[in-house]
């Protein structure tokens, strides 16, 4: 994009019923700081230049259904995180407030639901 210059931020905007709470969940999960909070918005970043996860207020939030079913609210996107020890990472995420999804489609991936009910994946690093 021609109008972008060095230092401009980029990231994903994620709707949430409680942006601050969800930002703090992902901050703890990833070890990234919450860099900004205001009513209705909270931002988590890996570094000053990003990427950013911007959590925005959605009063009428409806969590997606996992696994997807016809007529159910579908996840428009989800986050994937590579981890070294899958079971340890799952335990850490659950301790922070995530829920292990009942349906697990792959042996090397665990689908969890964040505190707002959005699926995210922890993917084992097989060294390949």
PDB file of C-alpha atoms in Angstrom:
ATOM      1  CA  UNK A   1       0.000   0.000   0.000  1.00  0.00           C
ATOM      2  CA  UNK A   2       1.666   3.233  -1.139  1.00  0.00           C
ATOM      3  CA  UNK A   3       0.386   5.400   1.693  1.00  0.00           C
ATOM      4  CA  UNK A   4       2.061   3.240   4.362  1.00  0.00           C
ATOM      5  CA  UNK A   5       5.343   4.456   5.748  1.00  0.00           C
ATOM      6  CA  UNK A   6       7.851   2.807   8.115  1.00  0.00           C
ATOM      7  CA  UNK A   7       6.585   2.718  11.668  1.00  0.00           C
ATOM      8  CA  UNK A   8       2.880   2.549  10.815  1.00  0.00           C
ATOM      9  CA  UNK A   9       1.101  -0.170  12.782  1.00  0.00           C
ATOM     10  CA  UNK A  10      -0.949  -3.074  11.502  1.00  0.00           C
ATOM     11  CA  UNK A  11      -2.944  -5.869  13.087  1.00  0.00           C
ATOM     12  CA  UNK A  12      -6.291  -7.562  13.536  1.00  0.00           C
ATOM     13  CA  UNK A  13      -9.402  -6.005  15.047  1.00  0.00           C
ATOM     14  CA  UNK A  14     -11.295  -8.538  17.150  1.00  0.00           C
ATOM     15  CA  UNK A  15     -14.803  -7.949  18.475  1.00  0.00           C
ATOM     16  CA  UNK A  16     -15.400  -8.815  22.124  1.00  0.00           C
ATOM     17  CA  UNK A  17     -18.099  -8.379  24.763  1.00  0.00           C
ATOM     18  CA  UNK A  18     -15.374  -7.202  27.210  1.00  0.00           C
ATOM     19  CA  UNK A  19     -12.355  -5.923  25.246  1.00  0.00           C
ATOM     20  CA  UNK A  20     -10.231  -5.269  28.332  1.00  0.00           C
ATOM     21  CA  UNK A  21     -10.748  -8.748  29.788  1.00  0.00           C
ATOM     22  CA  UNK A  22     -10.018 -10.454  26.468  1.00  0.00           C
ATOM     23  CA  UNK A  23      -6.929  -8.299  25.888  1.00  0.00           C
ATOM     24  CA  UNK A  24      -5.604  -9.274  29.315  1.00  0.00           C
ATOM     25  CA  UNK A  25      -6.277 -12.972  28.584  1.00  0.00           C
ATOM     26  CA  UNK A  26      -4.226 -12.836  25.357  1.00  0.00           C
ATOM     27  CA  UNK A  27      -1.582 -10.661  27.038  1.00  0.00           C
ATOM     28  CA  UNK A  28      -1.027 -13.360  29.670  1.00  0.00           C
ATOM     29  CA  UNK A  29      -1.260 -16.201  27.148  1.00  0.00           C
ATOM     30  CA  UNK A  30       1.298 -14.678  24.763  1.00  0.00           C
ATOM     31  CA  UNK A  31       3.452 -12.662  27.137  1.00  0.00           C
ATOM     32  CA  UNK A  32       2.690  -9.518  25.097  1.00  0.00           C
ATOM     33  CA  UNK A  33       1.891  -6.309  26.971  1.00  0.00           C
ATOM     34  CA  UNK A  34      -1.416  -4.487  26.883  1.00  0.00           C
ATOM     35  CA  UNK A  35      -0.187  -1.285  25.285  1.00  0.00           C
ATOM     36  CA  UNK A  36      -3.372   0.768  25.326  1.00  0.00           C
ATOM     37  CA  UNK A  37      -6.793   0.672  26.959  1.00  0.00           C
ATOM     38  CA  UNK A  38      -9.758   3.006  26.773  1.00  0.00           C
ATOM     39  CA  UNK A  39     -13.497   2.376  27.106  1.00  0.00           C
ATOM     40  CA  UNK A  40     -14.468  -0.098  24.383  1.00  0.00           C
ATOM     41  CA  UNK A  41     -10.935  -0.776  23.114  1.00  0.00           C
ATOM     42  CA  UNK A  42      -7.801  -2.558  24.326  1.00  0.00           C
ATOM     43  CA  UNK A  43      -4.640  -3.290  22.353  1.00  0.00           C
ATOM     44  CA  UNK A  44      -2.037  -6.047  22.784  1.00  0.00           C
ATOM     45  CA  UNK A  45       1.218  -5.993  20.812  1.00  0.00           C
ATOM     46  CA  UNK A  46       4.250  -8.211  20.399  1.00  0.00           C
ATOM     47  CA  UNK A  47       6.430  -5.119  19.967  1.00  0.00           C
ATOM     48  CA  UNK A  48       6.016  -1.363  19.572  1.00  0.00           C
ATOM     49  CA  UNK A  49       5.746  -1.724  15.787  1.00  0.00           C
ATOM     50  CA  UNK A  50       3.250  -4.601  16.025  1.00  0.00           C
ATOM     51  CA  UNK A  51       1.602  -6.723  14.979  1.00  0.00           C
ATOM     52  CA  UNK A  52      -1.307  -5.634  17.138  1.00  0.00           C
ATOM     53  CA  UNK A  53      -4.408  -7.394  18.391  1.00  0.00           C
ATOM     54  CA  UNK A  54      -7.044  -4.692  18.791  1.00  0.00           C
ATOM     55  CA  UNK A  55     -10.018  -5.765  20.899  1.00  0.00           C
ATOM     56  CA  UNK A  56     -13.148  -3.697  20.239  1.00  0.00           C
ATOM     57  CA  UNK A  57     -16.475  -3.537  22.062  1.00  0.00           C
ATOM     58  CA  UNK A  58     -19.309  -5.593  20.585  1.00  0.00           C
ATOM     59  CA  UNK A  59     -22.361  -5.327  22.826  1.00  0.00           C
ATOM     60  CA  UNK A  60     -24.301  -7.863  20.765  1.00  0.00           C
ATOM     61  CA  UNK A  61     -21.405 -10.369  20.641  1.00  0.00           C
ATOM     62  CA  UNK A  62     -22.461 -13.872  19.730  1.00  0.00           C
ATOM     63  CA  UNK A  63     -19.704 -16.480  20.050  1.00  0.00           C
ATOM     64  CA  UNK A  64     -19.120 -18.739  17.056  1.00  0.00           C
ATOM     65  CA  UNK A  65     -20.139 -22.377  17.143  1.00  0.00           C
ATOM     66  CA  UNK A  66     -17.293 -24.923  17.084  1.00  0.00           C
ATOM     67  CA  UNK A  67     -17.272 -27.085  15.105  1.00  0.00           C
ATOM     68  CA  UNK A  68     -19.310 -25.088  12.575  1.00  0.00           C
ATOM     69  CA  UNK A  69     -22.889 -26.194  11.975  1.00  0.00           C
ATOM     70  CA  UNK A  70     -25.325 -25.033   9.298  1.00  0.00           C
ATOM     71  CA  UNK A  71     -27.197 -21.976  10.536  1.00  0.00           C
ATOM     72  CA  UNK A  72     -24.857 -21.415  13.499  1.00  0.00           C
ATOM     73  CA  UNK A  73     -22.658 -18.368  14.010  1.00  0.00           C
ATOM     74  CA  UNK A  74     -19.406 -19.081  12.139  1.00  0.00           C
ATOM     75  CA  UNK A  75     -15.990 -17.875  13.207  1.00  0.00           C
ATOM     76  CA  UNK A  76     -14.882 -15.255  10.697  1.00  0.00           C
ATOM     77  CA  UNK A  77     -11.237 -15.826  11.664  1.00  0.00           C
ATOM     78  CA  UNK A  78      -9.235 -17.513  14.374  1.00  0.00           C
ATOM     79  CA  UNK A  79      -5.746 -17.210  15.806  1.00  0.00           C
ATOM     80  CA  UNK A  80      -3.101 -19.966  15.606  1.00  0.00           C
ATOM     81  CA  UNK A  81      -0.078 -20.149  17.925  1.00  0.00           C
ATOM     82  CA  UNK A  82       2.830 -22.569  17.517  1.00  0.00           C
ATOM     83  CA  UNK A  83       4.004 -24.122  20.793  1.00  0.00           C
ATOM     84  CA  UNK A  84       6.820 -26.455  21.828  1.00  0.00           C
ATOM     85  CA  UNK A  85       4.863 -28.563  24.347  1.00  0.00           C
ATOM     86  CA  UNK A  86       1.225 -28.924  23.354  1.00  0.00           C
ATOM     87  CA  UNK A  87      -0.163 -30.321  26.600  1.00  0.00           C
ATOM     88  CA  UNK A  88       1.709 -27.765  28.729  1.00  0.00           C
ATOM     89  CA  UNK A  89       0.452 -24.923  26.513  1.00  0.00           C
ATOM     90  CA  UNK A  90      -3.124 -26.234  26.768  1.00  0.00           C
ATOM     91  CA  UNK A  91      -2.845 -26.387  30.564  1.00  0.00           C
ATOM     92  CA  UNK A  92      -1.529 -22.802  30.682  1.00  0.00           C
ATOM     93  CA  UNK A  93      -4.330 -21.538  28.436  1.00  0.00           C
ATOM     94  CA  UNK A  94      -6.993 -23.326  30.494  1.00  0.00           C
ATOM     95  CA  UNK A  95      -5.530 -21.898  33.719  1.00  0.00           C
ATOM     96  CA  UNK A  96      -5.909 -18.419  32.198  1.00  0.00           C
ATOM     97  CA  UNK A  97      -9.595 -18.995  31.351  1.00  0.00           C
ATOM     98  CA  UNK A  98      -9.670 -20.840  28.032  1.00  0.00           C
ATOM     99  CA  UNK A  99     -11.813 -23.933  27.512  1.00  0.00           C
ATOM    100  CA  UNK A 100     -10.656 -27.015  25.614  1.00  0.00           C
ATOM    101  CA  UNK A 101     -13.088 -27.589  22.740  1.00  0.00           C
ATOM    102  CA  UNK A 102     -14.797 -30.964  22.635  1.00  0.00           C
ATOM    103  CA  UNK A 103     -14.101 -31.439  18.906  1.00  0.00           C
ATOM    104  CA  UNK A 104     -10.371 -31.869  18.124  1.00  0.00           C
ATOM    105  CA  UNK A 105      -9.770 -32.468  14.383  1.00  0.00           C
ATOM    106  CA  UNK A 106      -5.970 -33.014  14.445  1.00  0.00           C
ATOM    107  CA  UNK A 107      -3.482 -34.799  16.709  1.00  0.00           C
ATOM    108  CA  UNK A 108      -0.883 -32.017  16.652  1.00  0.00           C
ATOM    109  CA  UNK A 109      -3.370 -29.157  17.171  1.00  0.00           C
ATOM    110  CA  UNK A 110      -5.637 -28.310  20.086  1.00  0.00           C
ATOM    111  CA  UNK A 111      -8.665 -26.104  19.549  1.00  0.00           C
ATOM    112  CA  UNK A 112      -9.550 -24.001  22.573  1.00  0.00           C
ATOM    113  CA  UNK A 113     -12.181 -21.340  23.179  1.00  0.00           C
ATOM    114  CA  UNK A 114     -11.050 -18.023  24.618  1.00  0.00           C
ATOM    115  CA  UNK A 115     -13.087 -16.436  27.446  1.00  0.00           C
ATOM    116  CA  UNK A 116     -15.397 -14.820  24.853  1.00  0.00           C
ATOM    117  CA  UNK A 117     -16.031 -18.217  23.207  1.00  0.00           C
ATOM    118  CA  UNK A 118     -13.900 -17.607  20.083  1.00  0.00           C
ATOM    119  CA  UNK A 119     -11.857 -20.617  18.918  1.00  0.00           C
ATOM    120  CA  UNK A 120      -8.071 -20.416  18.725  1.00  0.00           C
ATOM    121  CA  UNK A 121      -5.508 -23.126  18.021  1.00  0.00           C
ATOM    122  CA  UNK A 122      -2.322 -24.224  19.723  1.00  0.00           C
ATOM    123  CA  UNK A 123      -0.154 -26.062  17.182  1.00  0.00           C
ATOM    124  CA  UNK A 124       2.715 -28.350  18.246  1.00  0.00           C
ATOM    125  CA  UNK A 125       6.127 -27.571  16.784  1.00  0.00           C
ATOM    126  CA  UNK A 126       7.324 -30.864  15.343  1.00  0.00           C
ATOM    127  CA  UNK A 127      10.683 -29.365  14.427  1.00  0.00           C
ATOM    128  CA  UNK A 128       9.910 -29.524  10.731  1.00  0.00           C
TER     129      UNK A 128
END
